[in-house]
Short mmCIF file of C-alpha atoms and ligand atoms in Angstrom, two decimals:
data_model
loop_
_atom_site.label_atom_id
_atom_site.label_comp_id
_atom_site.label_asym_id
_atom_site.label_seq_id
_atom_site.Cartn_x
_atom_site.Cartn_y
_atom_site.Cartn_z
CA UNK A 1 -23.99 -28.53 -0.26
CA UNK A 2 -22.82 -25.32 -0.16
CA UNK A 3 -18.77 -24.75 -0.69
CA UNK A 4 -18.28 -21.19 0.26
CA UNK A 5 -17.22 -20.65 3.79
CA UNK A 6 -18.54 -18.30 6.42
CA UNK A 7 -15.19 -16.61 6.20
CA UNK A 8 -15.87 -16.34 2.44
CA UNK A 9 -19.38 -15.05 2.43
CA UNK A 10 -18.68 -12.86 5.30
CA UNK A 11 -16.34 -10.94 3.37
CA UNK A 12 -17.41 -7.46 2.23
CA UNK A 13 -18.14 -6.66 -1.66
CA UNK A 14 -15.39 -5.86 -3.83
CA UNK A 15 -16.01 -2.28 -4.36
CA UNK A 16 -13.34 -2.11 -7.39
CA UNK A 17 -15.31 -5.25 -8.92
CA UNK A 18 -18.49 -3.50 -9.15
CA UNK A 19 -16.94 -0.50 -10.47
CA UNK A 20 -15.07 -2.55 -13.32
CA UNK A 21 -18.07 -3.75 -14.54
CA UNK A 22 -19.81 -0.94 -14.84
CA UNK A 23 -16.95 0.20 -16.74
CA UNK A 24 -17.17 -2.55 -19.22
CA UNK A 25 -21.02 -1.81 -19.85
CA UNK A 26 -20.29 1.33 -20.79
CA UNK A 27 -17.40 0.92 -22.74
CA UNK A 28 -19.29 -1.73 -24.75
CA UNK A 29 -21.93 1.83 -25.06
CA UNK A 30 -18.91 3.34 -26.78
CA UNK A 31 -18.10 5.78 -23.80
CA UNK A 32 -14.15 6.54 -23.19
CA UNK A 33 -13.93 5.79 -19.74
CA UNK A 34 -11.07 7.14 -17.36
CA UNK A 35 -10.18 4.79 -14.94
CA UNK A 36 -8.44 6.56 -11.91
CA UNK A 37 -9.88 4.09 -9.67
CA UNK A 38 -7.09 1.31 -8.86
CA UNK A 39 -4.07 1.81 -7.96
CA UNK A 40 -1.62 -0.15 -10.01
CA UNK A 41 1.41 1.92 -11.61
CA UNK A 42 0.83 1.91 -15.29
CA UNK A 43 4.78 2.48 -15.78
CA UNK A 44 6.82 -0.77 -17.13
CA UNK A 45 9.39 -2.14 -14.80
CA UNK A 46 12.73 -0.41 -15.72
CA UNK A 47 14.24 -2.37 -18.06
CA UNK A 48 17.35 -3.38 -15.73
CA UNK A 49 15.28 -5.68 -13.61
CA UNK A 50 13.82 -7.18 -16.70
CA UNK A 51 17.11 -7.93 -18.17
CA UNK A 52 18.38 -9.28 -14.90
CA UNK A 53 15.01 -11.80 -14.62
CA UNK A 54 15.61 -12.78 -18.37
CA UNK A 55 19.96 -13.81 -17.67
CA UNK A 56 18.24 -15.38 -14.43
CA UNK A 57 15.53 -17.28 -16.07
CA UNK A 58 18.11 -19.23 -18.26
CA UNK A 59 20.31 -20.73 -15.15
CA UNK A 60 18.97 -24.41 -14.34
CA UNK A 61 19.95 -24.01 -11.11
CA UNK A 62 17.35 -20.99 -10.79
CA UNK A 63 14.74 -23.48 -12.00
CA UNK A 64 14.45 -25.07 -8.31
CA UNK A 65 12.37 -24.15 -5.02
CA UNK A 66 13.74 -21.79 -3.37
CA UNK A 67 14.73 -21.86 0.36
CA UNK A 68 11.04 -21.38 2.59
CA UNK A 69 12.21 -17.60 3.77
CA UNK A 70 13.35 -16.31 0.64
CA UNK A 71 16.92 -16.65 -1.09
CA UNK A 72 19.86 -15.36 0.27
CA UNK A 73 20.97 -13.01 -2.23
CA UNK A 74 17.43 -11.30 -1.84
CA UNK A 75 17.26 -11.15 2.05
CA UNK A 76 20.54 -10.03 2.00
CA UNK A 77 19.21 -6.96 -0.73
CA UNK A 78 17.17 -6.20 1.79
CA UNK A 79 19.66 -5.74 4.43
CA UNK A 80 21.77 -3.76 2.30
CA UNK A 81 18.71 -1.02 1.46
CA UNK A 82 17.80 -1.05 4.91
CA UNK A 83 21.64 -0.25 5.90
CA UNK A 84 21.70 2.30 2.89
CA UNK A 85 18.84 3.91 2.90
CA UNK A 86 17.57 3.70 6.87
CA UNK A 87 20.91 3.31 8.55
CA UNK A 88 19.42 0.40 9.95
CA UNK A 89 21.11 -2.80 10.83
CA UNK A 90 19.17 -5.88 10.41
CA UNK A 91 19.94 -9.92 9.80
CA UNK A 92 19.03 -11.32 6.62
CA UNK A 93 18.97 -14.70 8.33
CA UNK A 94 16.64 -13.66 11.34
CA UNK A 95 15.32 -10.67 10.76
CA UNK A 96 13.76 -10.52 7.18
CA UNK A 97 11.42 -12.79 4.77
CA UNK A 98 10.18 -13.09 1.16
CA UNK A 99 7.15 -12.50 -0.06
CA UNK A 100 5.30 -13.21 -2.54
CA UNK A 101 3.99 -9.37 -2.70
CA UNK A 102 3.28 -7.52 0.37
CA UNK A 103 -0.61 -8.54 0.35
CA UNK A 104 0.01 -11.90 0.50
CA UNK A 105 2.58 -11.55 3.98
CA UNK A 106 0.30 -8.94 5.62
CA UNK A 107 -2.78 -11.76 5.20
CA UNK A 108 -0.78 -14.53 6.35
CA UNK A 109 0.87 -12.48 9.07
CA UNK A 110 -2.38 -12.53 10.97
CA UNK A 111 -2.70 -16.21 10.64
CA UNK A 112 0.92 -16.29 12.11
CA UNK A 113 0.07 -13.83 15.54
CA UNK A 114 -3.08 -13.75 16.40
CA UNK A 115 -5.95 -16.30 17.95
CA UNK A 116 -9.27 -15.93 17.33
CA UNK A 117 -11.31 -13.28 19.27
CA UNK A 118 -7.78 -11.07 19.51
CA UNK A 119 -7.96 -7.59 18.48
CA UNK A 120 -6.12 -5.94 15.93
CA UNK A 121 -5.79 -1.64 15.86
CA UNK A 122 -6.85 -0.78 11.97
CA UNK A 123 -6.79 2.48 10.54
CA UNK A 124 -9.85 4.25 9.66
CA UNK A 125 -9.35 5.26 6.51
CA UNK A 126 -6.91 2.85 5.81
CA UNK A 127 -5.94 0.05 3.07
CA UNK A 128 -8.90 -2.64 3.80
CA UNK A 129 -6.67 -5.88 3.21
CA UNK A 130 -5.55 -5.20 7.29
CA UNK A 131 -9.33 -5.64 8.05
CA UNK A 132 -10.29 -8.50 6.12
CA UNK A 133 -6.68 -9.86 6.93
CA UNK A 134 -7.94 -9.62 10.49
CA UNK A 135 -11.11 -11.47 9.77
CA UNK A 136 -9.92 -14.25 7.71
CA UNK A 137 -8.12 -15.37 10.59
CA UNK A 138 -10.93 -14.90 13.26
CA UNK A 139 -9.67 -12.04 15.22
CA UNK A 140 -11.99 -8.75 15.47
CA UNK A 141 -10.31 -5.14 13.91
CA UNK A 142 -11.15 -2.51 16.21
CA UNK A 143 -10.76 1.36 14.70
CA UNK A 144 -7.45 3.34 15.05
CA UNK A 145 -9.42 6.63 13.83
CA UNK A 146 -7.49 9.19 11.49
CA UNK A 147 -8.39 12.62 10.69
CA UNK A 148 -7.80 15.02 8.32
CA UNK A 149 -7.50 17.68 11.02
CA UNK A 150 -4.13 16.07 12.22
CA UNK A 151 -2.71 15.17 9.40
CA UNK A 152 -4.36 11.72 9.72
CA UNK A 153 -1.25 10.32 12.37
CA UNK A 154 -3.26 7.67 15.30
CA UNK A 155 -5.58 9.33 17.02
CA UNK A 156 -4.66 7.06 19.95
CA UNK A 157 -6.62 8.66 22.39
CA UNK A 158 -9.66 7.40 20.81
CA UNK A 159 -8.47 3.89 20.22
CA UNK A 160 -8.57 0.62 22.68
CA UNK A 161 -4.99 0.36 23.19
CA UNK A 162 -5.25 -2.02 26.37
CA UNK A 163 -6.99 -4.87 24.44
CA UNK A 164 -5.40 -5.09 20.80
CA UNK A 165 -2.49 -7.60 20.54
CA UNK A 166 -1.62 -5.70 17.15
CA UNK A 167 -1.38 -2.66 15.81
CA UNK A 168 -1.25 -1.57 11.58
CA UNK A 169 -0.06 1.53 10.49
CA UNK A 170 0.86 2.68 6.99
CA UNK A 171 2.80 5.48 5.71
CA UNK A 172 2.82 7.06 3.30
CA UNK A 173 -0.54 6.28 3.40
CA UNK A 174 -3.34 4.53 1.02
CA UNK A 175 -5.33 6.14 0.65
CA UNK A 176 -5.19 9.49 2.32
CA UNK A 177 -1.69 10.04 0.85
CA UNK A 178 -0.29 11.43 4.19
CA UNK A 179 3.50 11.23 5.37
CA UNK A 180 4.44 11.48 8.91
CA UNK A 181 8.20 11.61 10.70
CA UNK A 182 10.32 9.99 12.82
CA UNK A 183 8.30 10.99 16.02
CA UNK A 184 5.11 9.22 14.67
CA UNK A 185 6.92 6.00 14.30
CA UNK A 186 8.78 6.68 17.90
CA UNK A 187 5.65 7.67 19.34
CA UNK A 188 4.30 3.80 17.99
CA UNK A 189 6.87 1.82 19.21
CA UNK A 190 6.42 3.66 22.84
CA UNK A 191 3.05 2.83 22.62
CA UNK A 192 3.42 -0.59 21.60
CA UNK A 193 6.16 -1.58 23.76
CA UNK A 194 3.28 -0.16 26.56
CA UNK A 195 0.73 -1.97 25.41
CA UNK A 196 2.46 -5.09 24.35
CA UNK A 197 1.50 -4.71 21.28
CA UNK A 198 3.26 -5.85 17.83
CA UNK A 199 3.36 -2.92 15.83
CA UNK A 200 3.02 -3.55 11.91
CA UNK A 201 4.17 -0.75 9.15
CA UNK A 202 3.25 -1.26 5.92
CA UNK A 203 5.58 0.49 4.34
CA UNK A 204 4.48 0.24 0.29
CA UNK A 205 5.53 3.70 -0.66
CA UNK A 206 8.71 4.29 1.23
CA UNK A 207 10.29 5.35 -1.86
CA UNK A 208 7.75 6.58 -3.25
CA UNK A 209 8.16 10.41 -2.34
CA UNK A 210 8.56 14.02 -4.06
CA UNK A 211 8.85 17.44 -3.00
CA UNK A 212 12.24 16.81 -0.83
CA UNK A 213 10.42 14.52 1.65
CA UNK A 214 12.26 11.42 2.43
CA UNK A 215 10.18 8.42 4.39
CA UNK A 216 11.17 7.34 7.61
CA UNK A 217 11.57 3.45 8.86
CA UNK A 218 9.61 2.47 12.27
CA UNK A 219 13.07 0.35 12.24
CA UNK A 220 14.78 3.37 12.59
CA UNK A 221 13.75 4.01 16.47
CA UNK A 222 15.94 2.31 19.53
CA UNK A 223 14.78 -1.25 19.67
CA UNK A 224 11.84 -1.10 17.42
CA UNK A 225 12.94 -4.59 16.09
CA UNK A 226 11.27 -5.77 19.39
CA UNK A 227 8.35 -4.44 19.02
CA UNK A 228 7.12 -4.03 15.34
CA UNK A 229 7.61 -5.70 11.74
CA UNK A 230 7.90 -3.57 8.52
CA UNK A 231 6.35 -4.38 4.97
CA UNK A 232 7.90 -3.59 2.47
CA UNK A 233 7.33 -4.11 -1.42
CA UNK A 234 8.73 -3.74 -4.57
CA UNK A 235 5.25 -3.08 -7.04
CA UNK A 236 4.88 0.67 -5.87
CA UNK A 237 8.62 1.82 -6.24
CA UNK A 238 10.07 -0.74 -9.36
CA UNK A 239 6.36 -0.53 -11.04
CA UNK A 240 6.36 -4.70 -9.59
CA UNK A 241 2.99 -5.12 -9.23
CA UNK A 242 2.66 -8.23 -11.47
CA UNK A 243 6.30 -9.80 -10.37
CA UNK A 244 4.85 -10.40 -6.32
CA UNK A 245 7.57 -9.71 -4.64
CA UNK A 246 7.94 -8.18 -1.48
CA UNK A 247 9.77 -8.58 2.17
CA UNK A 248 8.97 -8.40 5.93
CA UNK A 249 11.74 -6.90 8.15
CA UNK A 250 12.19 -6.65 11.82
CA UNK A 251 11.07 -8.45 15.16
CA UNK A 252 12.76 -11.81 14.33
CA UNK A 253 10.14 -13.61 16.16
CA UNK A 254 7.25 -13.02 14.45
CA UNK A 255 9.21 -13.16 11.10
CA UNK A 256 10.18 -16.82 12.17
CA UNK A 257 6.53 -17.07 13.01
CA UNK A 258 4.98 -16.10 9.75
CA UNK A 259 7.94 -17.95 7.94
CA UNK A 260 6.99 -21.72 10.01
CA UNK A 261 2.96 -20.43 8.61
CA UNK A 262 4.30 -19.86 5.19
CA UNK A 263 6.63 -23.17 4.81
CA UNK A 264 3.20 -24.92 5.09
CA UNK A 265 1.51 -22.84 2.49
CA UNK A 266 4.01 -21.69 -0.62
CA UNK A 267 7.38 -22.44 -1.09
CA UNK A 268 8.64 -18.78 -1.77
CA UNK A 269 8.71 -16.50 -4.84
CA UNK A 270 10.64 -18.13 -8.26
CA UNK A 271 14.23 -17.72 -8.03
CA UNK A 272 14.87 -15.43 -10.81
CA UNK A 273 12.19 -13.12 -9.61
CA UNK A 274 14.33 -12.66 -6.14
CA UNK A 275 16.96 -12.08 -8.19
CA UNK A 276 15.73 -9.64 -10.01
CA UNK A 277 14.44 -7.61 -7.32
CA UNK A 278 17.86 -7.97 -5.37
CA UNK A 279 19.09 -5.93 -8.01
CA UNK A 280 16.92 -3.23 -7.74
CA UNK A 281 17.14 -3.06 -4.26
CA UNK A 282 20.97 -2.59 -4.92
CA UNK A 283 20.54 -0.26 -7.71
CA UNK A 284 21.15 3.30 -7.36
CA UNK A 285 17.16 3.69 -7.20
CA UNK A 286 17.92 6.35 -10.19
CA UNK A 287 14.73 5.11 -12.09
CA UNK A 288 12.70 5.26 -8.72
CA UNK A 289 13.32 8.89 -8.48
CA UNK A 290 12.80 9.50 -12.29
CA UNK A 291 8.99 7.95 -11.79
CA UNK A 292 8.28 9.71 -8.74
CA UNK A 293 8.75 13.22 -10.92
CA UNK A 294 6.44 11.36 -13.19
CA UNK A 295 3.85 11.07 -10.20
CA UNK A 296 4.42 14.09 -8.79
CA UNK A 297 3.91 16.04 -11.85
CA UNK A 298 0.86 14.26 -12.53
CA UNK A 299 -0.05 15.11 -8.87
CA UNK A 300 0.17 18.77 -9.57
CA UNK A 301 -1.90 19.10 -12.78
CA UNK A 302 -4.73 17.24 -11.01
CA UNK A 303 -4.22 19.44 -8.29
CA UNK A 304 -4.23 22.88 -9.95
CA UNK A 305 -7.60 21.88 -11.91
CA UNK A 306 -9.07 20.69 -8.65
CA UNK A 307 -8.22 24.11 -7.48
CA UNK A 308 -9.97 25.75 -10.09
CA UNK A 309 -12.85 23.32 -9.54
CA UNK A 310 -13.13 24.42 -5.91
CA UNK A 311 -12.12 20.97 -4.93
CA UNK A 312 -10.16 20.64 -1.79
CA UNK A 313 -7.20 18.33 -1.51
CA UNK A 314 -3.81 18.21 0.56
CA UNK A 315 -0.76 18.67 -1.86
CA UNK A 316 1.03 15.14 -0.86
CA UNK A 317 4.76 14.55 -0.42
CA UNK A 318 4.27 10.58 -1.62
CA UNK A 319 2.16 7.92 -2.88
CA UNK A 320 0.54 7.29 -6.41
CA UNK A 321 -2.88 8.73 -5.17
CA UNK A 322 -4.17 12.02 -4.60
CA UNK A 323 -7.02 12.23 -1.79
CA UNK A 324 -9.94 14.56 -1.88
CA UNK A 325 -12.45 16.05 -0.45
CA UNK A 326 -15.94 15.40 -2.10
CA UNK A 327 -18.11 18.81 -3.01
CA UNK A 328 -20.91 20.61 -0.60
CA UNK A 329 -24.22 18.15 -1.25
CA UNK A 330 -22.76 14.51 -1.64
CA UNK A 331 -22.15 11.62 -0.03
CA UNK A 332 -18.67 9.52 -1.36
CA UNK A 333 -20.95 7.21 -3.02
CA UNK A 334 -23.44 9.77 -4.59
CA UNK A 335 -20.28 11.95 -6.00
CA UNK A 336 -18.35 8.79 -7.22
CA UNK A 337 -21.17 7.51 -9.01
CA UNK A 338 -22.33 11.20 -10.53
CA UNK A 339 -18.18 10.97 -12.29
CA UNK A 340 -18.62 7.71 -13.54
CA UNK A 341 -21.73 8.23 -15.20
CA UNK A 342 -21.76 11.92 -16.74
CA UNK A 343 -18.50 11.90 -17.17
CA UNK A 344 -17.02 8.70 -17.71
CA UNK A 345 -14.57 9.16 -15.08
CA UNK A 346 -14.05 5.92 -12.21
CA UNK A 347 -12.18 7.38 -8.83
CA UNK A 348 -12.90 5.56 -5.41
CA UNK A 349 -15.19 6.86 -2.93
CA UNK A 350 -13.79 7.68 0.36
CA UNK A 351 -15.81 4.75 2.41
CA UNK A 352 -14.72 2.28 0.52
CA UNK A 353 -11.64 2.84 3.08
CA UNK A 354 -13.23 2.79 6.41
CA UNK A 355 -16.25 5.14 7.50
CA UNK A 356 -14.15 7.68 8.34
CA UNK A 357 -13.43 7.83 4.33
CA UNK A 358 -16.34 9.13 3.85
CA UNK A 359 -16.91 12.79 2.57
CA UNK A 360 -13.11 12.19 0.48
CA UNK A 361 -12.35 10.13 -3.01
CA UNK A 362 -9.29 9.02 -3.69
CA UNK A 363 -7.85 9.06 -7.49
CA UNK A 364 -4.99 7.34 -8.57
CA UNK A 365 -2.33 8.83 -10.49
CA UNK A 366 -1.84 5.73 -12.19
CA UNK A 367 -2.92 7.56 -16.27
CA UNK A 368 -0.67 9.71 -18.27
CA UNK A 369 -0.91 13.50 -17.94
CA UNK A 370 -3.03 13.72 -21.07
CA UNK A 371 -5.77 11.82 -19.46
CA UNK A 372 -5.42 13.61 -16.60
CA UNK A 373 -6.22 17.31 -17.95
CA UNK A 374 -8.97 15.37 -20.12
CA UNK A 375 -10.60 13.99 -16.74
CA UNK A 376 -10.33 17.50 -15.72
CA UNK A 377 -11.82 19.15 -18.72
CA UNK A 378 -14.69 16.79 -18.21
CA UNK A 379 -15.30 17.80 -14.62
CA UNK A 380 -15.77 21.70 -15.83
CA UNK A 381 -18.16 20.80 -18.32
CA UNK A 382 -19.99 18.90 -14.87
CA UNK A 383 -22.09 21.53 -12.54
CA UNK A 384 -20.13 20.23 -8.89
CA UNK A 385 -19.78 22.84 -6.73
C1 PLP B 401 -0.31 -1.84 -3.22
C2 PLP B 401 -0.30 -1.97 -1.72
C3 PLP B 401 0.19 -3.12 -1.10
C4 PLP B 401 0.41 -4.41 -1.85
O1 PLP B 401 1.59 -4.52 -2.42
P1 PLP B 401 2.08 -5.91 -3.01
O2 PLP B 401 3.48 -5.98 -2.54
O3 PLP B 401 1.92 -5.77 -4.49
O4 PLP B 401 1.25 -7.03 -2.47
C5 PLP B 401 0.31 -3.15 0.28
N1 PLP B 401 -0.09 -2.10 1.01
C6 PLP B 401 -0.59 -0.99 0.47
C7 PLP B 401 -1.01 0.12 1.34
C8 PLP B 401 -0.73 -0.89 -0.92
O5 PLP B 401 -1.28 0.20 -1.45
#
């Protein structure tokens, strides 16, 4: 007997799995490696939010299960940043959800919406949890292409609009770093409210921005709460990642929909944890903006010595990633591995994001500068371009 499913075995190899152990063989060799290759923030959750978990922790009451859809002092966070930061109105009895991270909501959202054989609009490059989302619960992905050339927004015209029941977008983007406005996210909800189709933003780094830019909200645009369903998290912004804690927002719906899927499956995040995260969502978001400087600084030292490596890259507005464009003579793959191995360096090639990655690598700008200009000096020792 065999107890892997088809599901299972269909799945495609973890690219980041290979990678790490390659990285342990040759750090057993002795070899410093530089790993710019997943993208977790390496900066500790600001010490509010841990204080706020640790009063939390010690109330008995906190030590139950808490309600299926999330707390009320959480949902009601929510609202409150949504009304703050969006100027958007929403219910935090109908219209938003825990989490237990963003991953886990997007993966049981398509258990929640779709049948099998459905089709669900991916982006190409995009963040490949949508796709394998979309195949764990039988439907078929079908490529929303992006491009470089226009700033990597829906190329709809090139997409089957007419047969996909859903549609994922995700900005600022993972991994090509890109940052639309309002008019992309009004130009989605038209489309979707044309093609009947639920619209789903994943909307990770909405705080995570520099250089002035400010994120929009798909909830933002006239009625959009009919039409689409937000993501949002906590592990890009508060440096989360390990807490799992995140929200949906919008269409009510299809968050009562995933919330009937999920009260069969978990029984929400801890207590404390929601807590915890309700207070950084009604915080003044001072530490958020004192990381992003940390990231965007970062940013532009990896940028100014890919400039004087002849390596081409957008400057982003947002994001922990910088997305690149691989030298004259390689594939993703060929470039990816030629870093790792003469110069110890681990950044992710571009297909590992869709086929339309290819030609790009994405590095995260999840190491301290030092490591940074290091990775850097290494590269001018290589002969790349
Ligand atoms: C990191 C990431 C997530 C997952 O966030 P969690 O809330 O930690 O599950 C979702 N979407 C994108 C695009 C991400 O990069």
């Amino acid at each position: 007997m065999v107890f892997t499913s088809d599901k299972v075995n269909q799945l495609p190899p973890y690219l980041f799995a290979s990678f790490q152990q390659k990285k342990k063989q040759m750090e057993a060799d002795g070899v410093d490696v530089i790993d710019l290759g997943i993208g977790a923030p390496d900066l500790p959750t600001p010490s509010f939010i841990v204080e706020e978990l640790a009063e939390e922790v010690k109330h008995p009451s906190n030590h139950r299960y808490s309600t299926y859809s999330g707390c009320a002092a959480f949902r009601e966070a929510v609202a409150h940043f949504y009304k703050n930061q969006y100027g958007v109105n929403v219910d935090p009895e109908t219209d938003v959800l825990a989490l237990i991270g963003s991953k886990e909501g997007i993966a049981n959202l398509m258990h929640a919406v779709i049948n099998p054989g459905d089709k669900v609009l991916v982006p190409d490059p995009g963040y490949p949890v949508y796709k394998t989302a979309v195949h764990l619960a039988g439907g078929e992905s079908s490529c929303l292409p992006l491009d470089a050339e226009n700033g990597y927004v829906p190329l709809y015209e090139q997409a089957d609009l007419d047969q996909a029941k859903v549609m994922f977008l995700n900005y600022p983007a993972n991994p090509t770093a890109a940052t639309v406005n309002y008019d992309t996210f009004l130009q989605a909800v038209t489309k979707s409210a044309e093609h009947d189709m639920l619209l789903v933003h994943d909307a990770a780094y909405d705080m995570v921005t520099f250089n002035g830019y400010q994120s929009p909200s798909v909830l933002q645009v006239p009625d959009a709460k009919k039409h689409a369903v937000e993501f949002g998290s906590l592990s890009k912004s508060f440096s989360m990642a390990g807490w799992r804690i995140g929200y949906a927002v919008g269409h009510p719906d299809v968050i009562q929909s995933l919330a009937t899927l999920k009260s069969n499956m978990d029984t929400s995040q801890f207590l404390p944890i929601q807590k915890a995260a309700a207070a950084a969502l009604k915080s003044d978001f001072a530490v958020v903006h004192e990381y992003n400087h940390i990231y965007q600084n970062r940013m532009e030292t990896l940028y100014t010595g890919f400039q004087q490596l002849g390596i081409h890259a957008d400057k982003p507005n947002g994001t922990i990633f910088l997305w690149a464009e691989v030298p004259e003579g390689y594939s993703s793959m060929e470039f990816a591995d030629k870093l790792l191995y003469e110069a110890g360096i681990i950044v992710t090639p571009g297909h590992a994001f869709g086929s339309r990655g290819e030609g790009f690598f994405r590095i995260a700008l999840t190491v301290p500068e030092e490591r940074l200009d290091e990775a850097i000096n290494r590269m001018k020792q290589l002969d790349i371009t």
